[in-house]
Short mmCIF file of C-alpha atoms in Angstrom, two decimals:
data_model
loop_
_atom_site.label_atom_id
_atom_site.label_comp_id
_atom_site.label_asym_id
_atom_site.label_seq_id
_atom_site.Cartn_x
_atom_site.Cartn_y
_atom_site.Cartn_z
CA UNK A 87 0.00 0.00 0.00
CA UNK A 88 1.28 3.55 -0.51
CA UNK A 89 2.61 5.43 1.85
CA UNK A 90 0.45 8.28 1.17
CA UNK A 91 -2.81 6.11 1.36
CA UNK A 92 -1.55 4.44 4.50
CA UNK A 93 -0.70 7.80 6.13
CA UNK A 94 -4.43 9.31 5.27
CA UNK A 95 -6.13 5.65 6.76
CA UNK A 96 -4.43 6.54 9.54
CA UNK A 97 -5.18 10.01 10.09
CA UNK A 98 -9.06 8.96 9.61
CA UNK A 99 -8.43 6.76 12.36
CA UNK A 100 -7.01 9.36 14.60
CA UNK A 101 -10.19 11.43 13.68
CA UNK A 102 -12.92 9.13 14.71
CA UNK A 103 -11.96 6.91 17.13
CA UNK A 104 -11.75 9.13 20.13
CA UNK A 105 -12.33 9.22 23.72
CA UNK A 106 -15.78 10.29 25.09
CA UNK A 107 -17.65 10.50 28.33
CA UNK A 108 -20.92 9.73 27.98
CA UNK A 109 -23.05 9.18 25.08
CA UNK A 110 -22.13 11.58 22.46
CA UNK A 111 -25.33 12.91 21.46
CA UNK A 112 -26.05 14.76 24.57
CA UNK A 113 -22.49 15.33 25.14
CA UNK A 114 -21.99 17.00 21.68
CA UNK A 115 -24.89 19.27 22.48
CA UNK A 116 -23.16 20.05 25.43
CA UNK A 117 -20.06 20.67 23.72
CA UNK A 118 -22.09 23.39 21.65
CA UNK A 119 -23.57 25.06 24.51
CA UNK A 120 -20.10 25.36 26.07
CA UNK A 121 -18.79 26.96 22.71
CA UNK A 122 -21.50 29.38 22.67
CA UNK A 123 -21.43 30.33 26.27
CA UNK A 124 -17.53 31.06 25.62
CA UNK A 125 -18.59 33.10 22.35
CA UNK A 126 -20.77 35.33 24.18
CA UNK A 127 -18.77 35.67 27.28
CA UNK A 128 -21.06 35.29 30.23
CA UNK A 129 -23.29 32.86 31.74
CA UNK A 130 -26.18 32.85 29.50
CA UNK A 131 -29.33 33.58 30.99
CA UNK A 132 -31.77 31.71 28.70
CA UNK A 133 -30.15 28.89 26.18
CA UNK A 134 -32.17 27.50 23.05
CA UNK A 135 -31.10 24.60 21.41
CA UNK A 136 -32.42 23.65 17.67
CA UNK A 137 -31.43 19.89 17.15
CA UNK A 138 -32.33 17.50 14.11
CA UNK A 139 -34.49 14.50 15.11
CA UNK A 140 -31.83 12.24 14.86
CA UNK A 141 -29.89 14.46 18.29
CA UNK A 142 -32.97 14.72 19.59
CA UNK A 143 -34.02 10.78 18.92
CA UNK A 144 -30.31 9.65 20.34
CA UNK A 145 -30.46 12.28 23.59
CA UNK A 146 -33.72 11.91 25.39
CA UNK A 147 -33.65 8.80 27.55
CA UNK A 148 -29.61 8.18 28.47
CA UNK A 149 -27.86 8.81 31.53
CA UNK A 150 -25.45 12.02 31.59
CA UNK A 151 -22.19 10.67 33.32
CA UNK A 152 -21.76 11.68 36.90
CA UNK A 153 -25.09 13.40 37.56
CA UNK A 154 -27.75 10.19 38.23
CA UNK A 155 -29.95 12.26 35.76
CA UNK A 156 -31.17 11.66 32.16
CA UNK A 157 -31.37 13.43 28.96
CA UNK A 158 -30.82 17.11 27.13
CA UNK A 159 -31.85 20.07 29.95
CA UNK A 160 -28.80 18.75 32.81
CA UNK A 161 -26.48 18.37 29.63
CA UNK A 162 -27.39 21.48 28.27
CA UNK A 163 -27.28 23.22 31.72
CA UNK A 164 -23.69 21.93 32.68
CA UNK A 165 -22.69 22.60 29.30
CA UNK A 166 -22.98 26.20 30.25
CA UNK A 167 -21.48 25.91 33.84
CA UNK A 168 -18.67 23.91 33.73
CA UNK A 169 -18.29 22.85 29.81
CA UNK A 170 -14.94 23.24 28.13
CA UNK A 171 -14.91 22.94 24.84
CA UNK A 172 -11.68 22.46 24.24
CA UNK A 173 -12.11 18.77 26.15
CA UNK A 174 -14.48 18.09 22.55
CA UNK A 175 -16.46 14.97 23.79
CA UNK A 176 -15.08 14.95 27.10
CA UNK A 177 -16.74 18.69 27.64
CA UNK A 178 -17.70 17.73 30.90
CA UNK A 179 -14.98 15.41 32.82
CA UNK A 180 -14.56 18.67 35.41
CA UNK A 181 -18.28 17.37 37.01
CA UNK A 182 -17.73 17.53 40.73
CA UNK A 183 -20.41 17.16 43.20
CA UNK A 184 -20.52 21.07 43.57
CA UNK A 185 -20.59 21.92 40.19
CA UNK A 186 -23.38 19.55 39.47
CA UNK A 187 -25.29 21.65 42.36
CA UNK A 188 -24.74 24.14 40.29
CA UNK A 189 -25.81 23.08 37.01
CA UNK A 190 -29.01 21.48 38.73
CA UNK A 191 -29.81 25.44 39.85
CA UNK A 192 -29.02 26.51 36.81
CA UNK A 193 -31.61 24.28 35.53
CA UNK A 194 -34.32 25.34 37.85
CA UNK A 195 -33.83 29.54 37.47
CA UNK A 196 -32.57 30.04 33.80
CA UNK A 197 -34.80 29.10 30.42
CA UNK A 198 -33.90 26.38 28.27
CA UNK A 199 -35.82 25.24 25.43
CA UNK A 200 -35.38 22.28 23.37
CA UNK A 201 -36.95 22.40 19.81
CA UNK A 202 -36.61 20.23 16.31
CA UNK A 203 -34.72 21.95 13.70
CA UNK A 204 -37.18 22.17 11.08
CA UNK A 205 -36.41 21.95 7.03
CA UNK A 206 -32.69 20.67 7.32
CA UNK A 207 -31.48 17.38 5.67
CA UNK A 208 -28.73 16.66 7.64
CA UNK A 209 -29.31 14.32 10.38
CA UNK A 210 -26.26 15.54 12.97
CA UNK A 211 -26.86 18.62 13.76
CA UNK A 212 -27.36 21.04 16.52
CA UNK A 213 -27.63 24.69 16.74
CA UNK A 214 -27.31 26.57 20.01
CA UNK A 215 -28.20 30.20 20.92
CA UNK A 216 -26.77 31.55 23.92
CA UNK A 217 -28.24 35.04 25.22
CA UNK A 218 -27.57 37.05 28.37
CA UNK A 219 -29.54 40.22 30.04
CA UNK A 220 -27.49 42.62 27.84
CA UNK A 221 -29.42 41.43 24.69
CA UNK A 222 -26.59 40.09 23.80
CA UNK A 223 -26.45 36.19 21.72
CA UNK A 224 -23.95 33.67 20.74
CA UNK A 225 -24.50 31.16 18.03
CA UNK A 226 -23.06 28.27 17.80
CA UNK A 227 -23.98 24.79 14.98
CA UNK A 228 -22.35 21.75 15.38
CA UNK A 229 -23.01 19.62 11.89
CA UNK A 230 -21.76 16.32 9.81
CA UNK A 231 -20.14 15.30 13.02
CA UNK A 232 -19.81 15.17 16.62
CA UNK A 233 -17.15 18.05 17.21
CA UNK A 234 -17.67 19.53 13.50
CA UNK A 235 -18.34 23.46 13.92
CA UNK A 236 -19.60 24.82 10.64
CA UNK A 237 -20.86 28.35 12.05
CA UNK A 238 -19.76 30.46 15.37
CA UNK A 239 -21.26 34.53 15.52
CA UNK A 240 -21.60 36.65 18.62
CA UNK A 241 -24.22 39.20 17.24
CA UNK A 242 -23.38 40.48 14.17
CA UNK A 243 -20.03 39.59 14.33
CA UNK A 244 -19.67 36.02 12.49
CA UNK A 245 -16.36 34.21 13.71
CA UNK A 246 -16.37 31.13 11.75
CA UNK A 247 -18.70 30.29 8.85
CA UNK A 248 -18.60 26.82 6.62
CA UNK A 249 -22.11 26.16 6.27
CA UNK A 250 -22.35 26.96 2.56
CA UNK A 251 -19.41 25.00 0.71
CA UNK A 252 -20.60 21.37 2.88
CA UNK A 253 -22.38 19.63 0.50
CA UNK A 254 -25.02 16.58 1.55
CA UNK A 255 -23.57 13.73 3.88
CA UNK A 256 -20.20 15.15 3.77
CA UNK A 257 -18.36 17.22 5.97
CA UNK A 258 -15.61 19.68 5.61
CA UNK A 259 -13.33 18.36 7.85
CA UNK A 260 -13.79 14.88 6.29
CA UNK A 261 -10.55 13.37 5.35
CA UNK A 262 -10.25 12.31 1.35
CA UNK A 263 -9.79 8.72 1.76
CA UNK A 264 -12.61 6.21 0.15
CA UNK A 265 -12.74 3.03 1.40
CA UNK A 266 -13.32 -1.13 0.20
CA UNK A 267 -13.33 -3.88 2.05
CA UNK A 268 -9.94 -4.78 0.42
CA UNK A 269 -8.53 -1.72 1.36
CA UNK A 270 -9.12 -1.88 5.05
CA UNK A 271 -7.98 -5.26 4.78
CA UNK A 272 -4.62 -4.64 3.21
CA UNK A 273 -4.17 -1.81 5.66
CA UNK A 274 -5.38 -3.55 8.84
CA UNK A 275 -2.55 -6.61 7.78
CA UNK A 276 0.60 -4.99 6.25
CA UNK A 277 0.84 -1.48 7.57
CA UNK A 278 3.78 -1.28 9.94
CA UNK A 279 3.10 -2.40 13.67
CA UNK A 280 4.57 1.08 15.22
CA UNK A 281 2.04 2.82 12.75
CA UNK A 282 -1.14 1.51 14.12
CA UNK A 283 -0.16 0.13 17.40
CA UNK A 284 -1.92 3.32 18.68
CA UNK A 285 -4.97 1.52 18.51
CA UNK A 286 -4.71 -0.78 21.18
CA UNK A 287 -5.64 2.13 23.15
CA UNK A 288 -9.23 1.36 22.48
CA UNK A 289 -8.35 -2.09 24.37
CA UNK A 290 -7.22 0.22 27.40
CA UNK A 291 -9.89 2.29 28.16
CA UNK A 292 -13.04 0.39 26.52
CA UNK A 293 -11.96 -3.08 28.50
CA UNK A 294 -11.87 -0.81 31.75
CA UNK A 295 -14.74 0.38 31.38
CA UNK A 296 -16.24 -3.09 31.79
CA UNK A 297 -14.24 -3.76 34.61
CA UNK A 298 -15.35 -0.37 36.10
CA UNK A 299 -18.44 -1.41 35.05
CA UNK A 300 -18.80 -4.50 37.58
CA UNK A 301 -18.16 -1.55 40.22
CA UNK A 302 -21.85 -0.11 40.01
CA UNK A 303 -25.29 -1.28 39.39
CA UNK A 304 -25.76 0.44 35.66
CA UNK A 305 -28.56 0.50 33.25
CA UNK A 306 -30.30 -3.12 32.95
CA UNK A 307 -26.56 -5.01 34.77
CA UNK A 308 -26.51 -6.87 31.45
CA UNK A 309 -23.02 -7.53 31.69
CA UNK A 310 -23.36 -8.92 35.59
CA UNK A 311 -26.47 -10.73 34.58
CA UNK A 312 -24.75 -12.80 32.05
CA UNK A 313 -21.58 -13.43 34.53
CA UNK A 314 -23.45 -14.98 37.13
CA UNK A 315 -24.27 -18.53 37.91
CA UNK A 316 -27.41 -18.64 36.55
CA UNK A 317 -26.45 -17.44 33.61
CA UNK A 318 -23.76 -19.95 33.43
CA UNK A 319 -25.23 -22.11 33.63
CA UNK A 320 -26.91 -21.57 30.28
CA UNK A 321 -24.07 -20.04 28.55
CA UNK A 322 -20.92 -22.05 30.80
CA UNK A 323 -17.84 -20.18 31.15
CA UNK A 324 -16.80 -19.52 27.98
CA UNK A 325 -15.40 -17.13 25.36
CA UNK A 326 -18.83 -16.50 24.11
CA UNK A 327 -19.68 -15.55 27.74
CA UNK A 328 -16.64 -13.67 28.28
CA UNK A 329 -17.22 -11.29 25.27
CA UNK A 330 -21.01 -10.64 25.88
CA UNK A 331 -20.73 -10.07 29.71
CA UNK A 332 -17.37 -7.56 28.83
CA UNK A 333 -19.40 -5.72 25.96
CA UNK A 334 -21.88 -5.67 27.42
CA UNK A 335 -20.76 -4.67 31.23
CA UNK A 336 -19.34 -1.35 29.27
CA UNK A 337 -22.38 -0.18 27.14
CA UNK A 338 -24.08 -0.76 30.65
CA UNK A 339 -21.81 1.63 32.42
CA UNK A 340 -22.42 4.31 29.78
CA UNK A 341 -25.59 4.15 29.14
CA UNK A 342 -26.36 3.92 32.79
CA UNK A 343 -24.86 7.65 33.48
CA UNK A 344 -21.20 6.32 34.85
CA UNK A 345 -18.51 8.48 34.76
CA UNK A 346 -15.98 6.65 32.80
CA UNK A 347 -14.87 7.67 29.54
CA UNK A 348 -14.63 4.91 26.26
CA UNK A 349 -12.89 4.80 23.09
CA UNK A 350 -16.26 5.82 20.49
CA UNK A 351 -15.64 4.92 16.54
CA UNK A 352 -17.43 7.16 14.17
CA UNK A 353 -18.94 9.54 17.35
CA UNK A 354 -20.58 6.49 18.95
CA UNK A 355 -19.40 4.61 22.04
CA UNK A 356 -21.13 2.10 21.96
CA UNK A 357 -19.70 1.63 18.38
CA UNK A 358 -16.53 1.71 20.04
CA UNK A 359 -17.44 -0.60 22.39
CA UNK A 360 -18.42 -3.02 20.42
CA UNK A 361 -15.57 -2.79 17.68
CA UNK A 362 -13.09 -3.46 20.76
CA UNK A 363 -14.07 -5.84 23.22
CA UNK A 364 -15.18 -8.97 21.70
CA UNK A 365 -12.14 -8.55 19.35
CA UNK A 366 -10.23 -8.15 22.62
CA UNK A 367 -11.68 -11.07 24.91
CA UNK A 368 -11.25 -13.18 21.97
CA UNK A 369 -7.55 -12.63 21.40
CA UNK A 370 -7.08 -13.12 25.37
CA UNK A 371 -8.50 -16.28 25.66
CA UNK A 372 -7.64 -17.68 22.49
CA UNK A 373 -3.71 -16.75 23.17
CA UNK A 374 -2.80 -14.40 20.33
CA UNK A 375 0.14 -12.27 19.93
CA UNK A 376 0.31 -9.01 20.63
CA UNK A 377 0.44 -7.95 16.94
CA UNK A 378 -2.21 -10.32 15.82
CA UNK A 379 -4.23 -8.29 18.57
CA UNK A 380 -3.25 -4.88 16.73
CA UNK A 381 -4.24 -6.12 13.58
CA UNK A 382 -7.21 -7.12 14.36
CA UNK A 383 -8.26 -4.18 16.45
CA UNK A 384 -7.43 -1.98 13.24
CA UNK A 385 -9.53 -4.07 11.05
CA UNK A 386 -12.29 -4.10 13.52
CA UNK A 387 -12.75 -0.66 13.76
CA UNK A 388 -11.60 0.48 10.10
CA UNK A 389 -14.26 -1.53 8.92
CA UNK A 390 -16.98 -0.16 11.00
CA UNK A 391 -15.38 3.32 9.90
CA UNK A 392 -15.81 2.54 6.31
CA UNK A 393 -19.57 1.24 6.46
CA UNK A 394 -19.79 4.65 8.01
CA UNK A 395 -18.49 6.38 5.46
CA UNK A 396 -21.84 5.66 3.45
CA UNK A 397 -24.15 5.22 6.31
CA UNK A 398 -23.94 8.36 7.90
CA UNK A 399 -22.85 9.63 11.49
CA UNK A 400 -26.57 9.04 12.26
CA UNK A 401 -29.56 6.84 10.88
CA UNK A 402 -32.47 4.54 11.86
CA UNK A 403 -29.90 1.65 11.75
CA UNK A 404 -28.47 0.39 14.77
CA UNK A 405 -25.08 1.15 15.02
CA UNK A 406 -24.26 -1.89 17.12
CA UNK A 407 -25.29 -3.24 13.37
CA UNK A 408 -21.86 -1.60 12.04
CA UNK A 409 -19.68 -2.31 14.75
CA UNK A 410 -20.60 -5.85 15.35
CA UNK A 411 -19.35 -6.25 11.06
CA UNK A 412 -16.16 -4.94 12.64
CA UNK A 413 -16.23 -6.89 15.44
CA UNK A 414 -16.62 -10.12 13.15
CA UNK A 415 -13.88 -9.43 10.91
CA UNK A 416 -11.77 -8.69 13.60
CA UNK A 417 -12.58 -12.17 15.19
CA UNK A 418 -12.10 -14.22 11.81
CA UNK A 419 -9.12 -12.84 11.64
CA UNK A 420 -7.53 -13.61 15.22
CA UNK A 421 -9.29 -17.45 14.01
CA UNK A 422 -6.56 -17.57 11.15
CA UNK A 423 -9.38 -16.31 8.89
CA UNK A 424 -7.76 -14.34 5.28
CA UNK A 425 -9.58 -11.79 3.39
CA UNK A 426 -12.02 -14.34 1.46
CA UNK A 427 -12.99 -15.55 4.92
CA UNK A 428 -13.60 -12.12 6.21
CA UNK A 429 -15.61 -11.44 3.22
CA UNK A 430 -17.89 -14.34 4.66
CA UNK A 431 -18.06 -13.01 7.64
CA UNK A 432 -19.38 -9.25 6.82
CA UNK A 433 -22.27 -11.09 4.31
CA UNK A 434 -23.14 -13.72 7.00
CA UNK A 435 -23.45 -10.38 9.39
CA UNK A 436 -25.48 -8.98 6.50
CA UNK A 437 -27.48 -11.21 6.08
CA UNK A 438 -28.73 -11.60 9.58
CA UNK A 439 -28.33 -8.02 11.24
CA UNK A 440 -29.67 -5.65 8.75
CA UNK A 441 -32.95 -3.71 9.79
CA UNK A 442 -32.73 -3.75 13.27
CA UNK A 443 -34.10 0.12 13.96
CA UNK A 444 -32.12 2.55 16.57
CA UNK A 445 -34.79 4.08 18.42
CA UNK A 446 -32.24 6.22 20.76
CA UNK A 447 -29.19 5.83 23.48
CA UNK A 448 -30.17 4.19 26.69
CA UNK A 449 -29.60 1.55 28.99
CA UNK A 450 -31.11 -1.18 27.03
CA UNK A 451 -28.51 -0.64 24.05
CA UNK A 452 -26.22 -3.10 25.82
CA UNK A 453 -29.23 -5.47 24.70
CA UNK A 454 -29.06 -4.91 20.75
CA UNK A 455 -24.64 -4.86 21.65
CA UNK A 456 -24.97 -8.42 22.89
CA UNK A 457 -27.61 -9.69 20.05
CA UNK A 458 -24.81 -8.08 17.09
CA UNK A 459 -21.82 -9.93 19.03
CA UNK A 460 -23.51 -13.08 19.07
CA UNK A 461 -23.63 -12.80 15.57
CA UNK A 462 -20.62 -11.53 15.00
CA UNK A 463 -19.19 -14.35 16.35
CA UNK A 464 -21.54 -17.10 14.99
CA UNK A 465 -20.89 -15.10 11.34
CA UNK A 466 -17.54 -15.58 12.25
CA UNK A 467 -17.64 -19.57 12.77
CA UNK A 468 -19.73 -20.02 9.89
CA UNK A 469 -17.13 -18.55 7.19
CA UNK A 470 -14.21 -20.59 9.26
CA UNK A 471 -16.54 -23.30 8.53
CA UNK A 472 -16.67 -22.08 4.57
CA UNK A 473 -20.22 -21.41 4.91
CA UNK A 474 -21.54 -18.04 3.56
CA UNK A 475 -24.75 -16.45 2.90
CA UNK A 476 -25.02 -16.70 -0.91
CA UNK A 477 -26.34 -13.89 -3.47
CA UNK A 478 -29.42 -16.18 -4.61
CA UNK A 479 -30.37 -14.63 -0.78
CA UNK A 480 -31.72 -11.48 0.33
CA UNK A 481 -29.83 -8.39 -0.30
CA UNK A 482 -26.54 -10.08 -0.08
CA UNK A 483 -24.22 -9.94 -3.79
CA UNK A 484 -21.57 -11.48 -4.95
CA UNK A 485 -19.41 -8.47 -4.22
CA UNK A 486 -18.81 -7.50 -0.72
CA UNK A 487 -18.46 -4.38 -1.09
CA UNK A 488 -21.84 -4.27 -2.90
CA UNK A 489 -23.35 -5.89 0.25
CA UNK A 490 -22.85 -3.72 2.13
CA UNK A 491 -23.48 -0.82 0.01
CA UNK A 492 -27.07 -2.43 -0.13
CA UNK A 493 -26.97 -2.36 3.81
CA UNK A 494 -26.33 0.80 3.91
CA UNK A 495 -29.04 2.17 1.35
CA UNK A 496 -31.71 0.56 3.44
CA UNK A 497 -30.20 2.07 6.77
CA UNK A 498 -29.91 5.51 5.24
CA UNK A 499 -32.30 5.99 2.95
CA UNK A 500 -35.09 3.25 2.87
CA UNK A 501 -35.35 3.53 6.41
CA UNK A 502 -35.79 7.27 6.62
CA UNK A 503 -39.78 6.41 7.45
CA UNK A 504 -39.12 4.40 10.38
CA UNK A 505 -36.72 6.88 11.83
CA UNK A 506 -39.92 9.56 11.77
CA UNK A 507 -42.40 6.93 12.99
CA UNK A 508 -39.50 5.95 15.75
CA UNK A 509 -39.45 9.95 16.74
CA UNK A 510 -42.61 10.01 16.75
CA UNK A 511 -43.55 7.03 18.67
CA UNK A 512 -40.74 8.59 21.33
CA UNK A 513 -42.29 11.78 21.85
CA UNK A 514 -45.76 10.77 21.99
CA UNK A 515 -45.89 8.80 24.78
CA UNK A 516 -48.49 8.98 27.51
CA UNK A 517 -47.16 9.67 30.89
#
C-alpha cells in the first residue's frame, strides 16, 4: 500500500476513534452550549437549542455521566457551567459534586428550550443560541459530526462560517480517503506495527470500562447478569460468555450515566465498544500475539469506519449493526481467517443483522450490543466453517463491497420512514 494512502487511513483513524464521556449525542450538544457560552462571554441567561431528530431521537432517555440524571436540559445546563470545549467529547470530565449543584440550579432559574430543527437534511446537527440580560447572543452549529463546527457569531459579528461549501452527507473536515473492504484489509494486515499500534488504546480504556463497570449497578446489569451462575449455567464459562458479559458490562456503564470515559468509533461509544471488546476477549482467551491483537483491532474498527463512510454519522440503523461487522472481521481474523474468509463473515453479518431500527441511546442498548456480538461471532464460525450467505439470498451480492453498500441504502435511505415513525412514537408517549 502507498505510503500516502496508508498515512491518510491513519489520520481517519485518529479522527474518529476518540475518547468520550458519555453518550455523544447529549455530550456533543453540550459541547455546543459550552462553545457558545464562551462566544458570548457570560453565563447565558436563557439557552435554546435547535437539534435535528436524529440528536434529539439519540439524547432523550440516556444517563449524563456523573449526575444520576437523564437526557438534554442537565447536559445542556452543565454545558454552560462547567463545559470546556476544548475537552471536545469529554466537555464535561470537570463534574464535581458542587458543580453539578450548580448546574441542577441553573436548571431550575434560567430558560432552556429544546426544539426540532425544522427543514434541514442533515441528520447531525445542533444549533445553540446563547443570550444574556445585555441582549446580547452567541450562536453556535455543530453539523456532519460530533465536534464539526460549521458556524460560530456573537451578534453580528460572524467568527467562523462553513455552512455553505458542505455539501449533503459530507463534511468539511472529512478526510479524502474512500474506502473497500480490500482496502481496510490490506491496511489492517501490512501497515507497519509502530504505525497503528496506537490503537490498542481502544483495548485500554473500553476493557476498563467493563471492569469499572462490575463496580456499580448500571442501566439493565446486562453484563453482571450474564456473569453470574445462573447465567452460566446456560451459557458455561466460555469465550462466548466472556465477550457478551465484557461488551456488554461497558455499554451498561455508559448508558447507565457512569462516569468513565470509552474509546467511540465514528462519534458512537457504543460503536466503540463493540468494535473493541469482543475482538479483545477473543484474542485473550484464544492466546494471540500481541500484533495479531493490533491487527485485528485496526480491522475491527476500520471496517466499521468505512460502512460509516456511506451510512452516515446518524440513521435509523443500529449502530451496534456496524460495529458488530467490525467486530466479526476482527474475530475471523484472530481465528486464522484471510480476506475471502472475512468477506464471509461481513455477508453472514449482512445477512442476519440488517434492519434492526435505533430508536435512541439508553440503557437497554447493551441489549441490541450483545444480540450483534452473538452474531458476529456465529458469522464468524460459519465462514471458518466455509459457509456463507449466498447472493441467490436477500440483499446479499456477490461483491462484498456491494453488500454492504445495499446495507447501507436501506439504513440511510429506505429507512428514513421508520426513523420519523420511531421519533414520533418517542415523543408521543403517555405519561
Amino acid at each position: 500500500m502507498e505510503e500516502i494512502i496508508r498515512k491518510r487511513i491513519i489520520s481517519l483513524i485518529h479522527k474518529e476513534v476518540v475518547p468520550a464521556i458519555g453518550c455523544t449525542e447529549p455530550m456533543a450538544v453540550a459541547l455546543c452550549v459550552a462553545k457558545a457560552t464562551e462566544t458570548l462571554g457570560t453565563k447565558p441567561s436563557s439557552i435554546k437549542a435547535l437539534l435535528s431528530a436524529n440528536i434529539l431521537k439519540n439524547a432523550m432517555g440516556v444517563g449524563i455521566p456523573g449526575t444520576g440524571m437523564i437526557g438534554l436540559p442537565i447536559a445542556i445546563s452543565l454545558g454552560a457551567v462547567i463545559g470546556k470545549s476544548d475537552y471536545q467529547l469529554e466537555v464535561l470530565k470537570d463534574l464535581s459534586p458542587s458543580s453539578l449543584e450548580a448546574g441542577k440550579q441553573y436548571l431550575n432559574t434560567h430558560p432552556i428550550s429544546i426544539e426540532l430543527k425544522e427543514g434541514i437534511s442533515e441528520k447531525l446537527y445542533i444549533e445553540i443560541v446563547c443570550s444574556d440580560d445585555q441582549n446580547h447572543q452567541a450562536t453556535a452549529i455543530i453539523a456532519g459530526s460530533h465536534t464539526h463546527f460549521i458556524f460560530i457569531a456573537k451578534d453580528d459579528q460572524v467568527i467562523l462560517d462553513q455552512s455553505h461549501p458542505q455539501s449533503k452527507g459530507q463534511s468539511t473536515e472529512e478526510i479524502d480517503i474512500t474506502l473497500d473492504l480490500r482496502m481496510v484489509y490490506d491496511f489492517a494486515t501490512t501497515a507497519p506495527l509502530d504505525e497503528i499500534s496506537f490503537i490498542r488504546e481502544a483495548m485500554d480504556y473500553n476493557m476498563k470500562a467493563a471492569d469499572d463497570a462490575i463496580k456499580g449497578n448500571y442501566g439493565h446489569n446486562l453484563g453482571k447478569t450474564i456473569d453470574r451462575p445462573l447465567s452460566q449455567g446456560i451459557f458455561g464459562k466460555s469465550i462466548f460468555s466472556h465477550i457478551l458479559a465484557k461488551t456488554a458490562s461497558a455499554c451498561d456503564a455508559r448508558m447507565g450515566g457512569a462516569m468513565i470515559p470509552v474509546m467511540s468509533n465514528s462519534g458512537s461509544g457504543n460503536q466503540g465498544i463493540c468494535a473493541t471488546n469482543p475482538v479483545a476477549v477473543y484474542a485473550q482467551e484464544n492466546e494471540n500475539t500481541e500484533e495479531e491483537l493490533i491487527r485485528a483491532l485496526a480491522l475491527s474498527h476500520l471496517t466499521a469506519i468505512y460502512i460509516k463512510q456511506s451510512l452516515g454519522k446518524l440513521s435509523a440503523l443500529c449502530g451496534c449493526v456496524v460495529a458488530s461487522i467490525g467486530s466479526s472481521c476482527g474475530i475471523t481474523y484472530l481465528m486464522g481467517g484471510d480476506y475471502e474468509r472475512i468477506c464471509r463473515s461481513v455477508k453472514n453479518m449482512i445477512a442476519n443483522l440488517t434492519g434492526m431500527i435505533c430508536d435512541g441511546a439508553k440503557p437497554s442498548c447493551a441489549l441490541k450490543i450483545s444480540s450483534g456480538v452473538s452474531t458476529a461471532i456465529l458469522s464468524a464460525l460459519l465462514s471458518m466453517e466455509g459457509k456463507c450467505v449466498s447472493s441467490a439470498e436477500g440483499i446479499i451480492d456477490n461483491n462484498v463491497d456491494k453488500s454492504i453498500h445495499n446495507l447501507t441504502s436501506i439504513g440511510a435511505d429506505a429507512m428514513q420512514a421508520t426513523d420519523r415513525m420511531v421519533l414520533d412514537i418517542m415523543t408521543h408517549k403517555e405519561g
